[in-house]
Short mmCIF file of C-alpha atoms and ligand atoms in Angstrom, two decimals:
data_model
loop_
_atom_site.label_atom_id
_atom_site.label_comp_id
_atom_site.label_asym_id
_atom_site.label_seq_id
_atom_site.Cartn_x
_atom_site.Cartn_y
_atom_site.Cartn_z
CA MET A 1 0.45 -0.05 -0.19
CA SER A 2 1.15 3.44 -0.57
CA ALA A 3 2.29 6.03 1.75
CA PRO A 4 -0.27 8.90 2.64
CA LEU A 5 1.19 11.97 1.08
CA LYS A 6 2.89 14.36 3.46
CA ALA A 7 0.47 17.22 3.61
CA MET A 8 2.25 20.83 1.67
CA SER A 9 0.67 23.67 3.94
CA VAL A 10 -0.47 26.16 0.87
CA ASN A 11 -0.67 29.89 0.62
CA PRO A 12 -3.55 30.77 -1.79
CA GLN A 13 -1.74 33.52 -3.14
CA SER A 14 1.40 31.36 -3.50
CA LYS A 15 -0.65 28.68 -5.06
CA LYS A 16 1.96 26.23 -7.25
CA CYS A 17 1.40 25.08 -10.43
CA VAL A 18 2.42 22.01 -11.72
CA VAL A 19 2.15 21.50 -15.74
CA LEU A 20 1.92 17.53 -16.42
CA GLY A 21 2.42 16.18 -19.67
CA VAL A 22 0.70 12.58 -20.72
CA THR A 23 2.30 10.77 -23.40
CA GLY A 24 0.54 7.78 -25.42
CA GLY A 25 0.88 4.62 -23.19
CA ILE A 26 -1.40 2.63 -21.30
CA ALA A 27 -1.05 4.00 -18.19
CA ALA A 28 -2.57 7.30 -19.68
CA TYR A 29 -5.29 6.67 -17.49
CA LYS A 30 -2.88 6.62 -14.23
CA ALA A 31 -2.17 10.22 -14.31
CA CYS A 32 -5.85 11.04 -13.89
CA GLU A 33 -4.98 9.64 -10.31
CA ILE A 34 -1.74 11.75 -10.12
CA LEU A 35 -3.26 14.95 -10.75
CA ARG A 36 -5.53 14.39 -8.44
CA LEU A 37 -3.54 13.64 -5.85
CA LEU A 38 -1.80 16.90 -6.83
CA GLN A 39 -4.93 18.86 -6.70
CA LYS A 40 -5.57 17.32 -2.77
CA GLN A 41 -2.19 18.87 -1.73
CA GLY A 42 -3.55 22.24 -3.00
CA ILE A 43 -1.12 22.49 -6.93
CA ASP A 44 -2.98 23.73 -9.46
CA VAL A 45 -2.64 21.24 -12.61
CA PHE A 46 -2.50 22.16 -16.23
CA VAL A 47 -2.53 19.03 -18.57
CA VAL A 48 -0.62 18.33 -22.29
CA MET A 49 -1.44 16.03 -23.99
CA THR A 50 0.11 13.90 -26.83
CA LYS A 51 -1.93 13.53 -29.94
CA ASN A 52 -1.45 9.34 -29.25
CA ALA A 53 -2.65 10.24 -25.64
CA CYS A 54 -5.56 11.04 -26.24
CA GLN A 55 -6.49 7.37 -27.97
CA PHE A 56 -6.13 6.55 -24.09
CA VAL A 57 -7.90 9.44 -22.42
CA THR A 58 -9.81 11.97 -23.54
CA PRO A 59 -9.09 15.34 -23.56
CA LEU A 60 -12.45 16.05 -21.77
CA THR A 61 -11.28 13.32 -19.08
CA PHE A 62 -8.59 16.12 -18.35
CA GLU A 63 -10.36 19.30 -18.45
CA THR A 64 -12.93 18.22 -16.11
CA LEU A 65 -10.39 17.15 -13.44
CA SER A 66 -7.95 19.99 -13.56
CA GLY A 67 -10.64 22.30 -14.02
CA HIS A 68 -8.77 23.88 -16.90
CA PRO A 69 -8.68 23.84 -20.94
CA VAL A 70 -6.28 20.68 -22.22
CA ALA A 71 -3.31 21.70 -24.57
CA VAL A 72 -2.68 19.18 -27.61
CA ASP A 73 -2.88 21.06 -30.71
CA THR A 74 0.12 23.97 -31.24
CA PHE A 75 -2.01 25.47 -33.98
CA ALA A 76 -5.40 25.09 -32.48
CA ARG A 77 -6.43 29.09 -32.20
CA PRO A 78 -6.02 30.30 -29.02
CA ALA A 79 -8.63 31.67 -26.66
CA THR A 80 -5.97 34.38 -24.88
CA TRP A 81 -4.04 36.27 -27.22
CA GLU A 82 -1.01 34.30 -25.10
CA VAL A 83 2.01 32.08 -27.06
CA GLU A 84 0.24 29.23 -25.96
CA HIS A 85 2.96 26.75 -24.83
CA ILE A 86 5.35 29.50 -23.66
CA ALA A 87 2.46 30.69 -21.62
CA LEU A 88 2.39 27.10 -20.22
CA ALA A 89 6.01 26.87 -19.82
CA LYS A 90 6.30 30.12 -17.80
CA ARG A 91 3.43 29.18 -15.48
CA ALA A 92 5.03 25.74 -14.53
CA ASP A 93 6.69 25.34 -10.75
CA LEU A 94 7.20 21.91 -12.12
CA PHE A 95 6.94 20.30 -15.00
CA LEU A 96 5.59 16.61 -14.76
CA ILE A 97 5.22 13.94 -17.30
CA ALA A 98 3.74 11.11 -16.30
CA PRO A 99 3.83 8.10 -17.95
CA ALA A 100 6.78 8.90 -20.17
CA THR A 101 7.17 6.76 -23.51
CA ALA A 102 10.83 6.00 -24.68
CA ASN A 103 9.74 8.68 -27.57
CA ILE A 104 9.19 11.66 -25.91
CA ILE A 105 12.47 10.39 -23.62
CA GLY A 106 14.27 10.01 -26.62
CA LYS A 107 12.85 13.74 -28.17
CA MET A 108 13.75 15.62 -24.69
CA ALA A 109 17.56 13.80 -24.63
CA CYS A 110 17.91 14.93 -28.48
CA GLY A 111 16.19 18.33 -28.30
CA ILE A 112 13.03 17.31 -30.46
CA ALA A 113 10.46 20.42 -30.29
CA ASP A 114 7.48 18.81 -32.64
CA ASP A 115 4.38 19.33 -30.89
CA MET A 116 2.77 20.67 -28.18
CA LEU A 117 4.09 18.33 -25.52
CA SER A 118 7.55 18.53 -26.38
CA THR A 119 8.05 22.10 -26.78
CA THR A 120 6.29 23.43 -24.19
CA VAL A 121 8.95 21.42 -22.17
CA MET A 122 11.39 22.39 -23.91
CA ALA A 123 10.84 25.73 -23.22
CA THR A 124 10.32 25.81 -20.14
CA ARG A 125 12.95 27.16 -17.12
CA ALA A 126 11.09 24.86 -14.51
CA PRO A 127 12.47 22.49 -12.85
CA VAL A 128 11.22 18.71 -15.01
CA MET A 129 10.71 15.57 -13.87
CA ILE A 130 9.75 12.43 -15.60
CA ALA A 131 8.18 8.80 -14.68
CA PRO A 132 8.84 6.56 -17.69
CA ALA A 133 6.61 3.41 -18.44
CA MET A 134 6.99 1.43 -21.52
CA ASN A 135 7.96 -2.03 -22.70
CA THR A 136 10.92 -3.94 -20.53
CA GLY A 137 12.38 -4.14 -23.92
CA MET A 138 11.92 -0.53 -24.83
CA TRP A 139 13.07 0.78 -21.09
CA GLU A 140 16.30 -1.33 -21.26
CA ASN A 141 16.95 -0.71 -24.72
CA PRO A 142 20.51 1.00 -25.01
CA ALA A 143 19.25 4.21 -26.09
CA THR A 144 16.81 4.86 -23.93
CA GLN A 145 19.51 4.22 -20.82
CA GLN A 146 21.09 6.44 -23.04
CA ASN A 147 18.66 8.68 -23.24
CA ILE A 148 17.71 8.86 -19.31
CA ALA A 149 21.23 8.83 -18.64
CA THR A 150 21.91 12.66 -20.63
CA LEU A 151 18.15 13.99 -19.40
CA VAL A 152 19.62 12.67 -15.44
CA SER A 153 23.13 14.79 -16.32
CA ARG A 154 21.19 17.41 -17.53
CA GLY A 155 19.19 18.08 -14.26
CA VAL A 156 16.06 15.71 -15.46
CA HIS A 157 14.72 14.31 -11.79
CA VAL A 158 13.36 10.48 -13.02
CA VAL A 159 11.46 8.61 -11.00
CA THR A 160 12.30 5.26 -11.78
CA PRO A 161 9.58 2.50 -13.41
CA ALA A 162 8.93 -0.38 -11.38
CA THR A 163 9.11 -4.26 -11.81
CA GLY A 164 5.43 -6.19 -12.45
CA HIS A 165 3.20 -7.35 -14.46
CA LEU A 166 2.98 -5.02 -17.88
CA ALA A 167 -0.22 -4.50 -19.52
CA CYS A 168 1.28 -6.17 -22.52
CA GLY A 169 1.78 -9.52 -21.10
CA ASP A 170 5.34 -9.06 -20.34
CA SER A 171 6.81 -9.23 -16.89
CA GLY A 172 9.93 -6.87 -16.51
CA ALA A 173 10.98 -3.01 -15.41
CA GLY A 174 9.48 -0.57 -16.73
CA LYS A 175 5.81 -0.62 -14.92
CA LEU A 176 5.10 3.11 -14.35
CA GLU A 177 5.60 3.98 -10.61
CA ASP A 178 2.92 4.02 -7.97
CA VAL A 179 1.13 7.32 -8.40
CA ALA A 180 1.16 8.29 -4.69
CA VAL A 181 5.08 7.60 -5.04
CA ILE A 182 5.27 10.40 -7.72
CA ALA A 183 3.27 13.00 -6.62
CA GLN A 184 5.33 12.37 -3.28
CA ARG A 185 8.64 13.06 -5.88
CA ALA A 186 7.02 15.69 -7.54
CA LEU A 187 5.59 17.20 -4.06
CA ASP A 188 9.53 17.01 -3.00
CA VAL A 189 10.80 19.35 -5.77
CA LEU A 190 8.03 22.03 -5.29
CA ARG A 191 8.61 22.04 -1.58
CA ALA A 192 11.03 24.97 -1.24
CA LYS A 193 12.68 23.41 2.19
CA ARG A 194 14.31 25.82 4.16
CA ASP A 195 15.05 22.83 6.90
CA MET A 196 18.85 23.35 7.20
CA GLU A 197 18.18 27.44 8.70
CA GLY A 198 20.30 27.82 11.73
CA LEU A 199 22.86 25.06 10.73
CA ARG A 200 25.93 25.82 9.73
CA VAL A 201 27.74 23.44 7.03
CA MET A 202 31.22 22.98 5.88
CA VAL A 203 31.69 21.46 2.36
CA THR A 204 34.98 20.14 0.72
CA ALA A 205 34.75 19.83 -2.98
CA GLY A 206 37.81 19.23 -5.47
CA PRO A 207 41.44 17.73 -5.79
CA THR A 208 44.22 19.06 -4.13
CA ARG A 209 47.73 19.47 -5.87
CA GLU A 210 51.20 18.38 -5.02
CA ALA A 211 54.02 20.34 -6.16
CA LEU A 212 56.76 17.93 -7.77
CA ASP A 213 58.52 20.76 -9.15
CA PRO A 214 57.67 24.56 -9.82
CA VAL A 215 55.59 22.80 -13.54
CA ARG A 216 54.36 19.90 -11.86
CA TYR A 217 52.31 17.96 -9.60
CA ILE A 218 50.15 14.98 -8.14
CA SER A 219 46.44 15.28 -8.48
CA ASN A 220 43.39 13.18 -9.42
CA ARG A 221 40.25 13.61 -11.89
CA SER A 222 38.11 15.55 -9.50
CA SER A 223 35.88 18.01 -10.71
CA GLY A 224 34.38 19.52 -7.79
CA LYS A 225 30.89 18.86 -8.95
CA MET A 226 29.99 16.27 -6.04
CA GLY A 227 31.01 19.15 -3.67
CA TYR A 228 30.04 21.87 -5.43
CA ALA A 229 26.14 20.40 -5.70
CA ILE A 230 26.21 19.64 -1.82
CA ALA A 231 27.30 23.36 -1.30
CA ARG A 232 24.50 24.77 -3.52
CA ALA A 233 21.57 22.37 -1.73
CA ALA A 234 22.47 23.15 1.54
CA GLN A 235 22.61 27.33 0.84
CA ARG A 236 19.31 26.63 -0.89
CA ARG A 237 18.05 24.76 2.26
CA GLY A 238 18.61 27.91 4.49
CA ALA A 239 22.25 26.60 6.15
CA GLN A 240 24.91 29.04 6.19
CA VAL A 241 27.80 27.53 4.11
CA THR A 242 31.63 27.57 3.85
CA LEU A 243 32.56 25.74 0.78
CA LEU A 244 36.33 24.68 1.36
CA THR A 245 37.83 24.22 -2.42
CA GLY A 246 40.54 22.57 -4.39
CA PRO A 247 41.26 24.26 -7.51
CA VAL A 248 38.70 23.46 -10.04
CA SER A 249 37.37 24.94 -12.96
CA ILE A 250 33.31 25.56 -12.46
CA GLU A 251 31.23 28.13 -11.05
CA PRO A 252 31.35 28.61 -7.07
CA PRO A 253 27.21 28.16 -5.94
CA GLN A 254 25.90 31.96 -4.76
CA GLY A 255 25.81 32.96 -1.42
CA VAL A 256 27.93 30.56 0.30
CA GLN A 257 31.50 30.91 2.10
CA ILE A 258 34.34 30.22 -0.51
CA VAL A 259 37.29 29.31 1.47
CA PRO A 260 39.91 27.97 -1.28
CA PHE A 261 42.72 25.16 -0.70
CA MET A 262 46.25 23.87 -3.34
CA THR A 263 47.63 20.91 -1.19
CA THR A 264 45.88 18.35 1.34
CA GLN A 265 48.29 20.42 4.51
CA GLU A 266 46.14 23.39 3.37
CA LEU A 267 43.13 21.84 3.47
CA LEU A 268 43.74 20.60 6.74
CA ASP A 269 44.76 23.96 8.05
CA ARG A 270 41.56 25.19 6.59
CA ALA A 271 39.47 22.49 7.77
CA LEU A 272 40.96 22.97 11.56
CA ALA A 273 40.17 26.87 11.35
CA CYS A 274 36.72 26.72 11.09
CA ALA A 275 35.41 23.11 11.65
CA GLN A 276 35.36 23.59 15.44
CA GLU A 277 31.94 26.45 14.33
CA GLN A 278 30.03 24.02 12.31
CA ASP A 279 26.97 21.39 12.96
CA VAL A 280 28.07 19.30 9.51
CA ILE A 281 30.57 18.19 7.84
CA ILE A 282 30.76 16.75 4.68
CA GLN A 283 33.77 16.06 2.87
CA SER A 284 33.88 15.26 -1.06
CA ALA A 285 37.37 16.79 -1.14
CA ALA A 286 40.06 14.06 -3.03
CA PRO A 287 43.35 14.95 -1.08
CA ALA A 288 46.09 13.60 -2.14
CA ASP A 289 47.35 11.12 0.29
CA TYR A 290 50.75 11.02 -0.49
CA ARG A 291 53.52 14.01 -1.44
CA ALA A 292 56.84 14.66 -2.80
CA ARG A 293 59.37 14.25 -0.09
CA GLU A 294 61.36 17.24 -1.24
CA ILE A 295 59.62 19.75 -3.75
CA ALA A 296 62.51 20.43 -6.66
CA PRO A 297 62.90 24.78 -6.62
CA GLN A 298 63.82 24.34 -10.06
CA LYS A 299 62.02 22.62 -13.22
CA ILE A 300 63.45 18.28 -12.74
CA LYS A 301 65.52 18.09 -16.01
CA LYS A 302 65.03 14.59 -17.90
CA GLN A 303 67.49 12.11 -16.99
CA GLY A 304 69.05 11.45 -19.83
CA GLY A 305 67.30 7.58 -20.30
CA GLU A 306 67.78 6.73 -16.48
CA ASP A 307 64.71 5.69 -14.67
CA MET A 308 63.64 8.38 -12.15
CA THR A 309 62.29 8.06 -8.38
CA ILE A 310 60.42 10.09 -6.44
CA GLU A 311 60.51 10.21 -2.43
CA LEU A 312 56.89 9.80 -1.16
CA VAL A 313 55.68 11.11 2.70
CA GLU A 314 52.09 10.51 3.28
CA ASN A 315 49.66 13.24 3.85
CA PRO A 316 47.76 14.65 6.83
CA ASP A 317 44.32 12.32 6.58
CA VAL A 318 41.97 15.14 6.74
CA ALA A 319 38.51 13.26 7.75
CA ALA A 320 40.25 11.54 10.54
CA THR A 321 42.07 14.47 11.86
CA LEU A 322 38.75 15.96 12.24
CA GLY A 323 37.33 13.12 13.04
CA ARG A 324 39.17 13.07 16.79
CA ALA A 325 38.06 16.72 17.29
CA LYS A 326 33.81 15.72 16.58
CA ARG A 327 31.48 16.91 19.17
CA GLY A 328 28.55 15.49 19.97
CA ASP A 329 26.69 17.55 18.70
CA GLN A 330 28.33 17.50 15.19
CA THR A 331 27.22 15.12 12.39
CA PHE A 332 30.26 14.72 10.22
CA VAL A 333 29.77 12.94 6.71
CA GLY A 334 32.81 11.42 4.67
CA PHE A 335 33.43 9.91 0.40
CA ALA A 336 34.62 6.50 -0.11
CA ALA A 337 36.64 6.43 -3.69
CA GLU A 338 36.34 3.13 -4.33
CA THR A 339 37.35 0.58 -6.90
CA ASN A 340 36.87 -2.45 -5.32
CA ASP A 341 35.11 -4.12 -2.74
CA VAL A 342 32.96 -0.64 -2.07
CA LEU A 343 31.24 -1.24 0.79
CA ALA A 344 33.42 -3.30 3.08
CA HIS A 345 36.28 -0.78 2.34
CA ALA A 346 33.70 2.07 2.93
CA ARG A 347 32.59 1.01 6.21
CA GLY A 348 36.42 0.50 7.41
CA LYS A 349 36.72 4.38 6.68
CA LEU A 350 33.40 5.35 8.78
CA ILE A 351 34.85 3.45 12.07
CA LYS A 352 38.36 4.82 11.26
CA LYS A 353 37.58 8.49 10.29
CA ASN A 354 34.66 8.53 13.35
CA LEU A 355 31.93 9.45 10.51
CA ASP A 356 28.39 10.17 10.71
CA MET A 357 27.95 8.85 7.51
CA ILE A 358 29.70 7.56 4.36
CA VAL A 359 29.31 8.20 0.83
CA ALA A 360 30.34 5.50 -1.14
CA ASN A 361 31.00 5.66 -4.60
CA ASP A 362 33.09 2.86 -6.99
CA VAL A 363 34.65 5.35 -9.12
CA THR A 364 34.62 2.71 -11.79
CA THR A 365 30.79 2.83 -12.60
CA PRO A 366 30.30 4.64 -16.16
CA GLY A 367 27.92 7.41 -14.55
CA ALA A 368 29.25 7.71 -10.98
CA GLY A 369 32.33 9.23 -8.91
CA PHE A 370 34.92 11.86 -10.87
CA ASP A 371 34.27 14.60 -13.59
CA VAL A 372 30.27 13.86 -14.50
CA ASN A 373 27.29 15.00 -13.89
CA THR A 374 25.92 12.27 -12.36
CA ASN A 375 26.80 9.80 -9.08
CA ILE A 376 25.54 6.09 -7.74
CA VAL A 377 25.94 6.36 -4.09
CA THR A 378 24.91 4.17 -0.97
CA LEU A 379 24.35 6.02 2.01
CA ILE A 380 25.89 4.14 4.93
CA THR A 381 25.33 4.74 8.52
CA ARG A 382 26.83 2.92 11.34
CA ASP A 383 22.89 1.26 11.37
CA GLY A 384 22.70 0.54 7.85
CA SER A 385 22.72 1.50 4.05
CA GLU A 386 20.96 2.73 1.43
CA ALA A 387 21.62 2.28 -2.32
CA LEU A 388 20.52 4.84 -4.31
CA PRO A 389 19.80 4.69 -8.58
CA LEU A 390 21.89 6.96 -10.92
CA LEU A 391 20.97 10.53 -10.29
CA SER A 392 21.98 14.08 -10.72
CA LYS A 393 25.09 15.27 -8.65
CA ASP A 394 22.14 17.65 -7.35
CA GLU A 395 19.83 14.96 -6.55
CA VAL A 396 22.22 12.88 -4.36
CA ALA A 397 23.46 16.33 -2.74
CA VAL A 398 19.71 16.12 -1.57
CA ARG A 399 19.61 12.73 -0.17
CA ILE A 400 22.77 13.10 1.71
CA LEU A 401 21.53 16.72 3.19
CA ASP A 402 17.73 14.76 3.81
CA ALA A 403 19.98 11.64 5.40
CA VAL A 404 21.69 14.43 7.38
CA LEU A 405 18.85 15.43 9.08
CA ALA A 406 17.36 12.57 9.74
CA LEU A 407 20.29 11.36 11.83
CA ARG A 408 20.30 14.43 13.52
CA ALA A 409 16.12 14.79 14.27
O1 PMT B 501 34.66 15.91 -7.61
P1 PMT B 501 34.14 15.14 -8.88
O2 PMT B 501 34.39 15.18 -10.42
O3 PMT B 501 32.45 15.46 -8.36
O4 PMT B 501 34.20 13.18 -8.12
C1 PMT B 501 33.23 13.36 -6.59
C2 PMT B 501 34.33 12.18 -6.21
C3 PMT B 501 34.49 10.87 -6.70
C4 PMT B 501 35.72 12.88 -5.71
C5 PMT B 501 33.43 12.31 -4.51
O5 PMT B 501 32.25 11.76 -4.99
C6 PMT B 501 34.02 11.75 -3.88
O6 PMT B 501 34.46 10.52 -3.94
N1 PMT B 501 35.31 11.99 -2.79
C7 PMT B 501 36.18 11.29 -1.69
C8 PMT B 501 37.53 10.83 -2.29
C9 PMT B 501 38.25 10.72 -1.32
O7 PMT B 501 39.71 11.41 -1.32
O8 PMT B 501 37.78 8.79 -1.24
P2 PMT B 501 39.09 8.70 0.04
O9 PMT B 501 38.19 6.79 -0.34
O10 PMT B 501 40.54 8.37 -0.77
O11 PMT B 501 38.64 8.83 1.22
C10 PMT B 501 37.72 8.93 2.03
C11 PMT B 501 37.60 10.52 2.66
O12 PMT B 501 38.17 10.57 3.31
C12 PMT B 501 37.17 11.15 2.07
O13 PMT B 501 35.80 12.26 2.52
C13 PMT B 501 38.10 12.40 1.33
O14 PMT B 501 37.80 13.82 1.52
C14 PMT B 501 38.70 11.84 3.20
N2 PMT B 501 40.26 12.18 3.15
C15 PMT B 501 41.30 11.57 2.11
C16 PMT B 501 42.26 11.65 2.09
C17 PMT B 501 42.92 12.29 2.87
N3 PMT B 501 44.30 12.36 3.11
N4 PMT B 501 42.02 12.98 3.72
C18 PMT B 501 41.14 12.73 3.92
O15 PMT B 501 40.09 13.63 4.66
#
C-alpha cells in the first residue's frame, strides 16, 4: 500500500502550478490519479497531452478534472492571445511528464520539439520530472538508457519505473511507478525546503595539487561537481555554508563562503580553522594521500635515459583528524572513492575516521564518481545503508542532506 502523502501547507497567494504532460501509453489513465493527488495538496494542475495520449484518455477527462483547457494541438486557435506553449512553460513550478514514453524521452534527450508537449517542455525553465512507463525491452534498450542518462545529467528528475506485470503481458522493469510515489516526488521538488536554516555546514570539494617542482604536481580527476552540488543544495535549504575548494574550473555556488586550498596540508589547516563552529561537515574532496618529500626548486630535467624515483611521504588524513575532535552535536559525513570491495572499504573508513555517515561511490562505474554530472552512491551509517540509483549530483546532494537531517533528528 502506498504511504500517505506528506501534506503541504498552501498559501493561496502562492498556489503552486504543475504542468502535467501525458504521453501515449496504457498507463495514461493513471495520470488522472496523479492529477487528483496533486490537487488534494492544493496544487493547480494544467495538462498537456500528446495526440497519441488522446487515444487512451480523452482531453475532456483531464479538462473536467483539472478545471482548465487541455493543450494538445500547437496550432489550435487560443482563447487568449498568449502563445500557449510558452505561457504554460512559464506558469509551471514543476513540469511533470507521467507516463513518459520512450518517444518523448528520446525527443527530450535530442532536443526535438515537434508537438505541443515537446515544445512546452523545451521552453520551460521549471524543474522537470519524468515518470517513464513502457515495455521492458524498450526500457532496457541502450538507446532509452542512454537518453535517460542524458536527461539525468541535465538535472531532469527521473522516477525510475517499477518492476512487475506489464499491460503488454511481459513481466519486468518498465511499469509506471506507484502514483502516490510520483506525486510525493513532485511535492518534494515543489517544496522549497528551508529545513537547514540555522545550521552551519562546511563542505570540502575538488582535488589537491602536490607540487613536484615549479611546473608539475600530483593530483586526481576530481572536478568539484559533487561537493559544489552539496554546497549549493545546503545553501538553498537555508544553511550557512563554507565551501573549502581545491583548484577546479566550475562556477562557485551563490551565497556561500569560498575558502580555497591547494594541498592536503592546506585543506587540513583551513578545515581546522573553521571546523569547531560547524554543525555539519561533509568531505567530498579528494585530497592526495601522498606528497613529494622534497619539492625541487627548479624544473626537474630528464635523466638522460635513466629511471627517476620520487620519494613520497604520507599526507595527514583530514577527515580522521577532524573526526578525532568531533563533538557529539556535530554530524560528520565522508565520502569513499573505491574501485573494489566498495561497501567493506567504505564501512572501514566510517569507523576509522569517526564519521556518522559515509557516501560510497564505485568510481569505476560509468556515470559515477569523478568528473561526471551523475553519481551512483550508497549512504552508509552505523545503523544501515541505502543504495541510491543513478542520479544527478544535484539529486545525490539532496539525498545526502535529507539523510544528514534524519541523523540529527
Ligand atoms: O569532484 P567530482 O568530479 O564531482 O567527483 C566526486 C568524487 C569522486 C571526488 C567524490 O564523490 C568522492 O568520492 N570524494 C572522496 C574522494 C576520496 O578522497 O576518497 P577516499 O576514499 O580516498 O577518502 C575517504 C574520505 O577521507 C573522503 O571523505 C576524503 O575527503 C577524506 N580524506 C582522504 C584522504 C586524506 N588525506 N584526507 C581526507 O580527509
